Rosetta silent file (secondary structure, phi, psi, omega in degrees, C-alpha in Angstrom):
SEQUENCE: MSGKTVNSAILLLVIGNAMALISDVFIKLLEPGAPIFQFAFLRCVITLLLLLPLAGQVNRKALFAGAKIHTVRAHIHLAGIVCMVVALGNLPLATANAIFYAAPILVMVLSVFLFREKLTPLSVFAVFSGFTGIVVILRPMEFNWAAVAALASAFALAINAVMVRQLPKEQSTVHKLLLNYLLILPAATALTIWEGANWDSSILISALGSALFILGYNITVLLAYKQVDANQVTSAEYTGLIWAVGIGWIWFGEVPDLWFLAGSTMIVVPLVLIGLKHRRSTPARGFNPATQRREASIST
SCORE:     score description
SCORE:     0.000 S_00000001
   1 L     0.000   95.619 -169.073   97.003  117.897   85.667 S_00000001
   2 L   -83.985  -19.639 -147.876   94.614  116.723   82.905 S_00000001
   3 L   108.735  -56.682 -144.925   96.949  113.518   82.015 S_00000001
   4 L   -71.804  -15.250  172.785   97.337  114.250   78.173 S_00000001
   5 L   -98.976  172.697 -175.105  101.339  114.756   78.802 S_00000001
   6 L   -74.225    2.978 -142.682  103.509  111.915   79.907 S_00000001
   7 H  -119.143  -45.124 -160.529  104.898  114.596   83.060 S_00000001
   8 H   -76.687  -25.211  164.094  101.298  115.415   83.788 S_00000001
   9 H   -75.442  -56.616  167.906  100.427  111.461   84.129 S_00000001
  10 H   -10.666  -67.601 -176.986  103.387  110.610   85.869 S_00000001
  11 H   -41.800  -61.609 -152.530  102.337  113.388   88.472 S_00000001
  12 H   -69.809  -47.587 -170.756   98.531  111.946   88.870 S_00000001
  13 H   -46.362  -44.072  179.746  100.212  108.509   89.336 S_00000001
  14 H   -74.346  -51.490  175.657  102.433  109.436   92.158 S_00000001
  15 H   -56.353  -33.916 -176.012   99.796  111.271   93.800 S_00000001
  16 H   -74.213  -44.583  170.280   97.092  108.650   93.334 S_00000001
  17 H   -67.095  -17.255  169.561   99.562  105.984   95.269 S_00000001
  18 H   -74.019  -27.770 -171.667  100.051  108.113   98.123 S_00000001
  19 H   -57.000  -38.326 -159.287   96.127  108.489   97.725 S_00000001
  20 H   -78.970  -46.533 -166.166   95.791  104.499   97.805 S_00000001
  21 H   -73.598  -24.162  172.372   98.483  104.105  100.691 S_00000001
  22 H   -34.854  -65.738 -174.477   96.468  107.203  102.501 S_00000001
  23 H   -42.525  -54.643  174.675   93.649  104.344  102.121 S_00000001
  24 H   -52.464  -57.697  162.322   96.009  101.731  103.718 S_00000001
  25 H   -54.212  -20.108  150.509   96.574  103.700  106.842 S_00000001
  26 H   -43.703  -48.383 -154.315   93.076  104.291  107.412 S_00000001
  27 H   -88.186  -41.801 -178.570   92.683  100.456  107.610 S_00000001
  28 H   -79.240  -30.745  171.307   95.748   99.944  109.798 S_00000001
  29 L   -91.394   41.268  161.825   94.475  102.294  112.077 S_00000001
  30 L   -67.461  164.618  178.043   91.718  100.314  113.074 S_00000001
  31 L   -74.950  132.248  176.362   91.686   99.390  116.834 S_00000001
  32 L   -77.622  127.010 -157.434   93.150   95.629  117.211 S_00000001
  33 L    99.833   27.716  174.289   90.168   93.254  117.388 S_00000001
  34 L   -90.683  130.437  165.428   87.633   95.568  115.081 S_00000001
  35 L   -44.904  109.911 -159.852   85.493   93.278  113.626 S_00000001
  36 H   -64.181  -49.224 -176.251   87.076   92.651  110.068 S_00000001
  37 H   -50.988  -51.841  169.269   83.752   91.856  108.418 S_00000001
  38 H   -46.504  -56.934  168.543   81.986   95.056  109.535 S_00000001
  39 H   -43.260  -52.277  179.857   84.646   96.887  107.841 S_00000001
  40 H   -58.079  -16.523 -168.332   84.316   95.391  104.671 S_00000001
  41 H   -86.004  -15.995 -176.654   80.592   95.783  104.710 S_00000001
  42 H   -91.427  -47.369 -170.371   80.957   99.686  105.486 S_00000001
  43 H   -55.873  -67.162  179.106   83.429  100.071  103.184 S_00000001
  44 H   -65.330   -0.644  161.063   81.702   98.458  100.082 S_00000001
  45 H   -93.201  -24.584  149.700   78.580  100.464  100.885 S_00000001
  46 H   -25.915  -78.759  165.272   80.343  103.341  100.826 S_00000001
  47 H   -55.924  -15.818  164.808   81.839  102.928   97.841 S_00000001
  48 H   -70.509  -31.366 -177.299   78.687  101.989   96.382 S_00000001
  49 H   -90.322  -32.580 -175.884   77.139  105.133   97.267 S_00000001
  50 L   -68.857  -21.943 -162.568   79.946  106.845   96.472 S_00000001
  51 L   -95.524  -28.823  163.013   79.755  105.394   92.656 S_00000001
  52 H   -25.387  -37.942  159.789   75.874  106.229   92.472 S_00000001
  53 H   -97.218   29.050  159.209   75.763  109.128   91.046 S_00000001
  54 H  -114.503   24.529 -167.399   77.293  108.021   88.362 S_00000001
  55 L   -66.578    1.726  141.484   74.943  105.250   87.841 S_00000001
  56 L   -54.618  -10.150  173.897   73.995  106.807   84.640 S_00000001
  57 L  -110.481   11.505  158.560   76.914  105.428   82.676 S_00000001
  58 L   -52.175  139.046 -168.804   75.192  102.054   83.095 S_00000001
  59 L  -106.072   94.310  170.836   74.533   99.999   79.678 S_00000001
  60 L   -53.401  -10.995  173.913   71.043   99.067   80.400 S_00000001
  61 L  -122.444   32.339 -179.870   71.079   96.767   77.824 S_00000001
  62 L  -158.067   28.689 -176.228   73.941   94.869   79.196 S_00000001
  63 L   -19.434  -75.276 -149.118   72.102   95.014   82.582 S_00000001
  64 L  -136.426   30.317  177.438   73.630   91.838   83.697 S_00000001
  65 L   -57.952  119.201  168.723   75.836   90.486   81.067 S_00000001
  66 L    76.332   38.643 -152.335   78.337   88.305   82.309 S_00000001
  67 L   -65.818  -24.517 -161.936   76.942   88.209   85.524 S_00000001
  68 L   -81.062  -11.243 -171.624   78.377   84.741   86.670 S_00000001
  69 H   -65.477  -42.039 -160.546   82.090   86.596   86.049 S_00000001
  70 H   -74.260    6.045 -137.615   80.826   89.351   88.131 S_00000001
  71 H  -113.372  -57.791  158.119   79.576   87.390   90.436 S_00000001
  72 H   -27.247  -79.910 -169.751   83.103   85.142   90.882 S_00000001
  73 H   -42.708  -48.626  169.138   85.270   88.577   90.824 S_00000001
  74 H   -57.158  -62.360 -162.175   83.071   90.229   93.697 S_00000001
  75 H  -102.806    7.611  125.494   83.494   87.836   96.154 S_00000001
  76 H   -31.515  -92.164  162.252   87.148   87.283   95.052 S_00000001
  77 H   -16.039  -80.971  162.389   87.256   90.786   95.706 S_00000001
  78 H   -46.205  -26.760 -164.152   85.812   90.699   99.358 S_00000001
  79 H   -70.394  -42.012 -150.533   88.035   87.819  100.020 S_00000001
  80 H   -73.514  -41.005 -161.812   90.871   90.254   98.855 S_00000001
  81 H   -62.573  -40.314 -138.226   89.706   93.458  101.162 S_00000001
  82 H   -77.828  -72.640  169.380   88.810   90.770  104.576 S_00000001
  83 H    -8.976  -58.570 -166.212   92.654   89.711  103.437 S_00000001
  84 H   -73.270  -48.794 -163.912   94.213   93.249  103.130 S_00000001
  85 H   -70.279  -14.867  171.187   92.872   94.229  106.510 S_00000001
  86 H   -54.504  -61.210 -104.584   94.347   90.830  108.011 S_00000001
  87 H  -107.964  -70.318 -163.286   97.532   91.846  106.486 S_00000001
  88 H   -67.242  -36.791 -168.865   97.955   96.196  107.205 S_00000001
  89 H   -56.990  -28.904 -160.953   96.701   95.109  111.104 S_00000001
  90 L  -127.037   10.185 -175.557   99.793   92.790  111.918 S_00000001
  91 L  -139.834  153.705 -166.441  102.620   93.675  109.253 S_00000001
  92 L   -79.088  122.422 -156.105  104.586   96.693  108.909 S_00000001
  93 H   -40.876  -34.152 -177.570  102.799   99.210  106.015 S_00000001
  94 H   -65.062  -39.212  179.471  105.935   98.787  103.884 S_00000001
  95 H   -92.643  -12.100 -178.061  106.269   95.384  103.977 S_00000001
  96 H   -92.755  -30.122  168.139  102.350   94.062  103.516 S_00000001
  97 H   -72.498  -11.342  173.677  102.784   96.746  100.215 S_00000001
  98 H   -83.316  -36.386  159.536  105.540   94.880   99.125 S_00000001
  99 H   -56.352  -42.423  171.177  104.098   91.682   99.157 S_00000001
 100 L   -56.281  -25.169  162.672  101.088   93.043   97.405 S_00000001
 101 L   -64.778  -21.325  164.072  103.265   93.683   94.500 S_00000001
 102 H   -22.476  -37.670  176.629  103.166   90.261   94.079 S_00000001
 103 H   -39.664  -41.061 -171.090  100.465   90.793   92.002 S_00000001
 104 H  -122.015   18.093  126.736  101.226   91.350   89.040 S_00000001
 105 H   -47.891  -53.381 -178.894  104.053   88.516   89.225 S_00000001
 106 H   -50.980  -54.165  175.817  100.742   86.180   89.968 S_00000001
 107 L   -36.105  -40.199 -163.853   99.671   87.938   86.442 S_00000001
 108 L  -108.506   11.036 -176.162  101.953   86.531   84.263 S_00000001
 109 L  -111.546  -49.779 -178.369  102.136   83.015   85.692 S_00000001
 110 H   -69.539    0.226  156.708   98.377   82.705   85.729 S_00000001
 111 H   -78.722  -30.422 -161.280   98.361   84.019   82.104 S_00000001
 112 H   -70.917  -58.246 -155.362  100.835   81.017   80.907 S_00000001
 113 H   -65.100  -53.541  178.074   98.365   78.764   82.786 S_00000001
 114 H   -51.320  -55.283 -141.981   94.615   80.661   81.778 S_00000001
 115 H  -117.538   -7.487  162.072   95.416   81.949   78.492 S_00000001
 116 L    95.378  -10.200  159.297   98.335   79.535   77.211 S_00000001
 117 L   -36.655  133.870 -170.011  101.032   83.010   77.098 S_00000001
 118 L  -118.096  137.134  173.657  104.776   82.191   77.090 S_00000001
 119 L   -61.336  135.367  174.078  106.696   84.486   79.136 S_00000001
 120 L   -60.577  163.659  174.354  109.853   86.533   77.834 S_00000001
 121 H   -71.427  -62.733  177.439  113.305   85.318   79.701 S_00000001
 122 H   -22.023  -49.986  178.846  113.192   88.952   81.197 S_00000001
 123 H   -88.253    1.107  162.494  109.346   87.717   82.838 S_00000001
 124 H   -93.109    5.617  164.234  110.802   84.123   84.096 S_00000001
 125 H   -93.384  -43.282  164.771  113.371   86.098   85.579 S_00000001
 126 H   -39.050  -77.601 -162.388  110.686   88.704   87.307 S_00000001
 127 H   -32.159  -74.827 -159.851  108.317   85.811   88.621 S_00000001
 128 H   -46.546  -46.912 -161.126  111.698   83.960   90.373 S_00000001
 129 H   -83.515   24.480  162.270  113.142   87.163   91.719 S_00000001
 130 H   -92.805  -76.993  175.820  109.386   88.322   92.925 S_00000001
 131 H   -37.643  -64.768 -165.233  109.365   84.991   94.767 S_00000001
 132 H   -47.714  -79.045 -174.814  112.807   84.799   96.124 S_00000001
 133 H   -23.856  -58.558  169.663  111.907   88.599   97.090 S_00000001
 134 H   -45.298  -45.703 -167.918  109.087   87.595   99.120 S_00000001
 135 H   -84.933  -27.899  170.894  110.774   84.714  101.100 S_00000001
 136 H   -62.366  -55.924 -158.686  113.887   87.736  101.828 S_00000001
 137 H   -83.991  -38.756 -170.245  111.336   90.056  103.298 S_00000001
 138 L   -52.355  -92.920 -166.251  109.221   87.409  104.981 S_00000001
 139 L    86.970  126.934 -164.758  111.831   85.257  106.073 S_00000001
 140 H   -43.127  -41.085 -173.174  110.976   81.536  106.795 S_00000001
 141 H   -50.565  -39.752 -174.352  111.503   82.482  110.985 S_00000001
 142 H  -113.848   24.071  167.375  108.629   85.043  110.812 S_00000001
 143 L   -62.565  138.583 -176.425  106.006   83.631  108.515 S_00000001
 144 L  -138.119 -152.748 -168.048  102.677   83.793  110.474 S_00000001
 145 L   -79.909  -39.826 -175.453   99.068   83.922  109.449 S_00000001
 146 H   -65.216  -51.982  165.937   99.097   87.731  108.338 S_00000001
 147 H   -44.247  -12.716 -174.803  101.615   87.169  106.063 S_00000001
 148 H   -86.655  -68.071  174.791   99.595   84.379  104.501 S_00000001
 149 H   -48.960  -15.002  177.239   97.032   87.001  104.347 S_00000001
 150 H   -64.235  -51.600 -152.652   99.212   89.238  102.365 S_00000001
 151 H   -96.160  -13.933  176.241   99.875   86.967   99.993 S_00000001
 152 H   -67.485  -39.507  162.372   96.211   85.761   99.874 S_00000001
 153 H   -22.582  -78.353 -168.515   95.608   89.795   98.847 S_00000001
 154 H   -60.014  -31.754  178.202   97.735   89.484   96.419 S_00000001
 155 H   -61.813  -45.931  178.861   96.696   86.195   94.814 S_00000001
 156 H   -48.103  -49.905  170.373   92.915   88.370   94.835 S_00000001
 157 H   -58.678  -30.472 -174.752   94.418   90.922   93.054 S_00000001
 158 H   -74.140  -37.895 -172.927   95.781   88.625   90.211 S_00000001
 159 H   -64.584  -35.858 -165.288   92.631   86.587   89.626 S_00000001
 160 H   -82.342  -51.247  166.173   90.511   89.243   89.416 S_00000001
 161 H   -49.657  -31.809  174.077   93.033   91.244   86.978 S_00000001
 162 H   -62.570  -54.127 -175.173   93.291   87.926   85.094 S_00000001
 163 H  -108.400   25.984  163.456   89.573   87.994   84.478 S_00000001
 164 L   -63.095  -48.788 -177.269   88.783   91.295   83.620 S_00000001
 165 L   -26.749  -47.591  177.692   89.692   89.909   80.084 S_00000001
 166 L   -64.139  -39.873 -179.788   86.205   87.940   80.398 S_00000001
 167 L   -49.415  150.994  175.075   84.105   90.786   81.460 S_00000001
 168 L   -76.618  152.621 -150.118   81.979   92.118   78.639 S_00000001
 169 L   -81.073  -32.092 -174.448   83.385   94.928   76.586 S_00000001
 170 L   -66.305  -15.663 -159.332   80.019   96.786   76.200 S_00000001
 171 L  -103.313  105.780  167.933   80.255   97.491   80.103 S_00000001
 172 L   -63.985  147.146  162.244   81.923  100.780   81.331 S_00000001
 173 L     1.057  -84.715 -162.573   84.117  101.125   84.259 S_00000001
 174 L   -60.795  -51.407 -175.065   81.406  102.438   86.480 S_00000001
 175 H   -61.199  -15.760 -172.987   78.890   99.564   85.182 S_00000001
 176 H  -104.293    5.377 -168.847   81.530   96.981   85.798 S_00000001
 177 H  -116.855  -43.847  164.313   82.657   98.614   89.801 S_00000001
 178 H    -1.275  -93.621  153.903   78.863   98.740   89.995 S_00000001
 179 H   -43.627  -47.323 -168.507   77.991   95.523   89.758 S_00000001
 180 H   -76.383  -20.908  179.179   80.868   94.383   91.346 S_00000001
 181 H   -66.499  -59.798 -172.661   79.671   96.087   94.797 S_00000001
 182 H   -60.701  -19.570  174.547   76.334   95.177   94.565 S_00000001
 183 H   -64.362  -33.586 -150.677   77.062   91.473   94.076 S_00000001
 184 H   -77.007  -35.026 -176.620   79.445   91.802   97.033 S_00000001
 185 H   -39.579  -82.222 -149.399   76.389   93.034   99.770 S_00000001
 186 H   -55.166  -39.684  169.793   74.667   89.776  100.379 S_00000001
 187 H   -35.021  -81.510 -163.984   77.955   87.813  101.271 S_00000001
 188 H   -34.850  -43.324 -161.354   79.309   91.103  103.249 S_00000001
 189 H   -64.327  -49.447  158.520   75.889   91.494  104.830 S_00000001
 190 H   -32.257  -62.478  174.193   75.984   87.725  105.618 S_00000001
 191 H   -63.313  -40.743  172.423   79.520   87.786  106.846 S_00000001
 192 H   -60.289  -42.631 -174.755   78.793   90.726  109.435 S_00000001
 193 H   -66.736  -48.561 -173.644   75.908   89.195  110.721 S_00000001
 194 H   -63.139  -23.561  162.061   77.426   86.115  111.486 S_00000001
 195 H   -53.880  -45.976 -145.588   80.760   88.295  113.071 S_00000001
 196 L    40.361   34.493 -176.141   78.447   89.565  115.294 S_00000001
 197 L   -95.433  163.075  171.585   80.008   92.392  116.808 S_00000001
 198 L   -82.594  150.826 -173.450   78.697   95.245  118.109 S_00000001
 199 L   -35.428  158.070 -170.843   78.547   98.572  116.091 S_00000001
 200 L  -118.413  101.896  177.332   81.810  100.546  115.870 S_00000001
 201 H   -81.748  -24.122 -176.318   81.343  104.398  114.846 S_00000001
 202 H   -89.631  -11.740  160.249   85.324  104.383  114.330 S_00000001
 203 H   -68.253  -25.125  177.437   85.081  101.704  112.064 S_00000001
 204 H   -41.851  -46.340 -175.016   82.554  103.934  109.933 S_00000001
 205 H   -91.042  -32.645  153.815   85.069  106.422  109.836 S_00000001
 206 H   -47.389  -90.114 -140.438   88.329  103.915  108.477 S_00000001
 207 H   -37.113  -47.422 -170.926   85.596  102.560  105.850 S_00000001
 208 H   -52.457  -45.895 -164.581   84.810  106.142  104.673 S_00000001
 209 H   -87.347   -9.017  155.301   88.145  107.239  104.483 S_00000001
 210 H   -78.031  -33.032  141.464   89.372  104.526  102.867 S_00000001
 211 H   -30.078  -87.094  176.583   86.510  104.243  100.472 S_00000001
 212 H   -19.510  -77.328  177.184   87.232  108.010   99.606 S_00000001
 213 H   -70.134  -13.958  163.306   90.890  107.273   99.082 S_00000001
 214 H   -53.179  -81.449 -150.867   90.785  104.121   97.005 S_00000001
 215 H   -57.457  -18.941  149.350   88.452  105.912   94.649 S_00000001
 216 H   -61.360  -35.567 -167.502   90.856  108.759   94.321 S_00000001
 217 H   -72.044  -20.106  173.891   93.883  106.826   93.565 S_00000001
 218 H   -40.039  -56.619 -176.399   91.054  105.195   90.942 S_00000001
 219 H   -67.948  -55.884 -161.071   90.071  108.700   89.018 S_00000001
 220 H   -99.029   10.417  169.069   93.650  109.306   88.782 S_00000001
 221 H   -87.902  -16.865  161.999   95.020  105.932   87.548 S_00000001
 222 H   -58.125  -67.751 -149.470   91.804  106.534   84.954 S_00000001
 223 H   -94.952  -28.941  171.303   92.652  109.994   83.825 S_00000001
 224 H   -70.354  -21.573 -172.072   96.569  109.344   83.786 S_00000001
 225 H   -88.126  -33.954  164.569   95.887  106.052   81.311 S_00000001
 226 H    -7.266  -73.048 -148.318   93.335  108.210   79.306 S_00000001
 227 H   -97.867  -42.168 -152.888   95.469  110.042   77.278 S_00000001
 228 L  -100.097  148.974 -158.337   98.839  108.477   77.917 S_00000001
 229 L   -84.976  119.341  173.287  100.287  105.076   76.596 S_00000001
 230 H   -27.545  -60.055  170.643  100.652  102.713   79.556 S_00000001
 231 H   -43.684  -31.951 -167.344  104.244  101.475   78.894 S_00000001
 232 H   -66.556  -41.982 -156.930  105.042  105.401   79.045 S_00000001
 233 H  -118.586  -22.289  173.140  104.094  105.988   82.583 S_00000001
 234 L   -16.719  -47.601 -150.069  103.891  102.441   84.346 S_00000001
 235 H   -68.008  -51.195 -178.809  107.105  102.607   86.097 S_00000001
 236 H   -72.822   42.140  136.141  105.520  105.381   88.639 S_00000001
 237 H   -58.971  -35.271 -160.263  103.157  102.949   89.984 S_00000001
 238 H   -87.336    0.794  166.450  106.069  101.679   91.999 S_00000001
 239 H   -76.324   -6.794 -179.186  106.287  105.019   94.022 S_00000001
 240 H   -61.623  -58.268 -157.537  103.340  103.352   96.083 S_00000001
 241 H   -62.817  -18.805 -176.750  106.454  101.470   97.898 S_00000001
 242 H   -79.062  -43.052  144.031  108.381  104.621   98.448 S_00000001
 243 H   -43.579  -43.630  163.368  105.288  105.825   99.865 S_00000001
 244 H   -83.286  -53.088 -174.498  104.754  103.243  102.132 S_00000001
 245 H   -50.145  -46.403  178.630  108.222  103.112  103.342 S_00000001
 246 H   -41.014  -61.173 -159.146  108.118  107.019  104.153 S_00000001
 247 H   -88.071   -4.989  142.440  104.697  106.874  105.861 S_00000001
 248 H   -86.023    3.483  172.877  105.466  104.005  107.729 S_00000001
 249 L  -109.087   22.339  177.163  108.268  104.914  109.140 S_00000001
 250 L  -120.911  -54.991 -170.960  107.314  108.818  110.155 S_00000001
 251 L   -44.088  -84.816  155.124  103.686  107.549  110.786 S_00000001
 252 L   -77.057    5.909  168.546  104.562  104.300  112.798 S_00000001
 253 L    82.681   10.212 -179.230  107.793  104.226  113.979 S_00000001
 254 L   -92.710  102.615  165.164  108.514  101.140  111.225 S_00000001
 255 L   -57.161  109.570  160.798  112.226  101.269  110.183 S_00000001
 256 L   -71.583  134.532 -166.109  113.047   98.893  107.009 S_00000001
 257 L   -93.974  157.604 -175.901  115.781   96.449  107.539 S_00000001
 258 H   -64.097  -15.485 -174.276  118.079   95.399  104.901 S_00000001
 259 H   -75.575  -48.442 -159.660  115.989   91.966  104.133 S_00000001
 260 H   -62.151  -24.213 -150.578  113.068   94.486  103.219 S_00000001
 261 H  -105.760  -22.178  164.043  115.200   96.887  101.246 S_00000001
 262 H   -72.161  -42.056  168.425  116.644   93.631   99.493 S_00000001
 263 H   -80.902   -2.450  174.754  113.337   91.842   98.869 S_00000001
 264 L  -113.047    1.169  159.979  111.321   94.523   97.545 S_00000001
 265 H   -71.137  -41.006  172.434  114.088   95.556   95.277 S_00000001
 266 H   -57.274  -43.986 -159.359  113.651   91.731   93.981 S_00000001
 267 H   -95.081  -38.278 -176.682  110.381   92.000   93.296 S_00000001
 268 H   -76.455  -36.570  173.385  110.058   95.701   91.718 S_00000001
 269 H   -54.414  -48.160 -177.544  113.192   96.213   89.606 S_00000001
 270 H   -56.614  -31.429 -174.833  112.219   93.258   87.159 S_00000001
 271 H  -104.836    4.863  164.202  108.996   94.598   86.614 S_00000001
 272 H   -87.362   -8.594  179.834  109.946   98.206   86.174 S_00000001
 273 H   -89.888  -12.856  168.439  112.871   96.905   83.405 S_00000001
 274 H   -80.155  -33.886  178.773  109.741   94.791   81.772 S_00000001
 275 H   -62.184  -59.644  176.943  107.588   98.154   81.640 S_00000001
 276 H   -29.487  -55.315  177.641  111.069   99.814   80.253 S_00000001
 277 H   -69.430  -94.270 -170.930  111.143   97.004   77.349 S_00000001
 278 H     0.096  -57.986 -174.453  107.543   97.777   76.678 S_00000001
 279 H   -54.973  -56.629 -165.856  108.192  101.270   76.500 S_00000001
 280 H   -76.497  -33.746 -159.070  110.941  100.919   73.910 S_00000001
 281 H  -104.948   -6.838 -170.393  109.510   97.921   71.993 S_00000001
 282 L  -142.092  100.637  177.112  105.573   98.700   71.972 S_00000001
 283 L   -66.252  -67.926 -168.128  104.031  101.965   71.654 S_00000001
 284 L   -75.104  159.430  171.784  100.947  101.586   71.328 S_00000001
 285 L    -8.773  161.178  151.860   98.372  100.977   74.392 S_00000001
 286 L   168.424  156.553  148.465   98.442   97.057   75.406 S_00000001
 287 L    -4.215   85.987  171.692   98.333   94.471   78.305 S_00000001
 288 L  -111.004  108.315  162.851  100.778   95.420   81.336 S_00000001
 289 H   -18.293  -57.678 -179.567  100.912   93.093   83.976 S_00000001
 290 H   -52.370   -9.311 -176.257  102.138   95.935   85.877 S_00000001
 291 H  -120.288   33.459  145.793   99.262   97.984   86.161 S_00000001
 292 L  -157.810   51.593  166.168   97.127   95.624   88.297 S_00000001
 293 L   -61.966  -16.509  156.285   98.430   95.413   91.296 S_00000001
 294 L  -123.611   51.254 -176.851   95.318   96.916   92.754 S_00000001
 295 H   -68.513  -25.460 -161.919   93.136   95.983   89.627 S_00000001
 296 H   -69.597  -40.883 -160.164   90.408   94.401   92.376 S_00000001
 297 H   -71.901  -13.247  176.474   89.933   98.085   93.815 S_00000001
 298 H  -115.413   -9.277  150.050   89.054   99.469   90.355 S_00000001
 299 L    58.226   43.032  163.198   87.535   96.445   88.773 S_00000001
 300 L   -78.643    0.000    0.000   87.726   97.685   85.049 S_00000001
């Protein structure tokens, strides 16, 4: 599975999205009341340690280039992790992931305000349909802090995705990742100390599993998009929602209702249509907001 053909790239993305969902499962398996900041700190430390063997890819001539942007993105990333833990701990797995899919829609909206980009009629439809889909899934009577946390996590993903354009081009993916997690550590450490929770070894296991599987997702994404145009395989990213429904149903007994099915369709289908339209009209590689749902984890 080198990702050098469309079929192998799609298979990589399907497997990768399954790994991302397993990462979410490790978070969801945290005990109720588990110290969230301790988990975020441990996950960041473990991810940094896993990346250290690749430190040779760091461009020493541009070691701290774009430090301000990196710092802002790092702290938004930390906030996104915390919100994701809250959302996954209190919402059904599929519901939380459906809301996370609001990220590419928010990327489109932010791009209009920050970069003066113009939305196509299909993109405008995707924005309105997506936000309506979120309301349908959550329903005002069930709107709570967990739902707010899920939306905040989607906002964090979207903001980090948009800010990618401002990062130095001469820095590799590994370079950006290492800087991201290095800059997170001071704030994550301070929040953990402020939280004052006792050391919990079960959190270490959850953090390790979550970090390993999200890195596995990152690797499959990099391999898939390295050789194949993004527009040819982007729709495979949405298999993540299928994995979320399946794992949530089998593992946690979370049966999706008609509200969820209707709302998730309103979110995902317009994004798939955008991907298919790009595939027909722009065969060359290019920015596709649909690939940015988990960009805060990838930090490319």
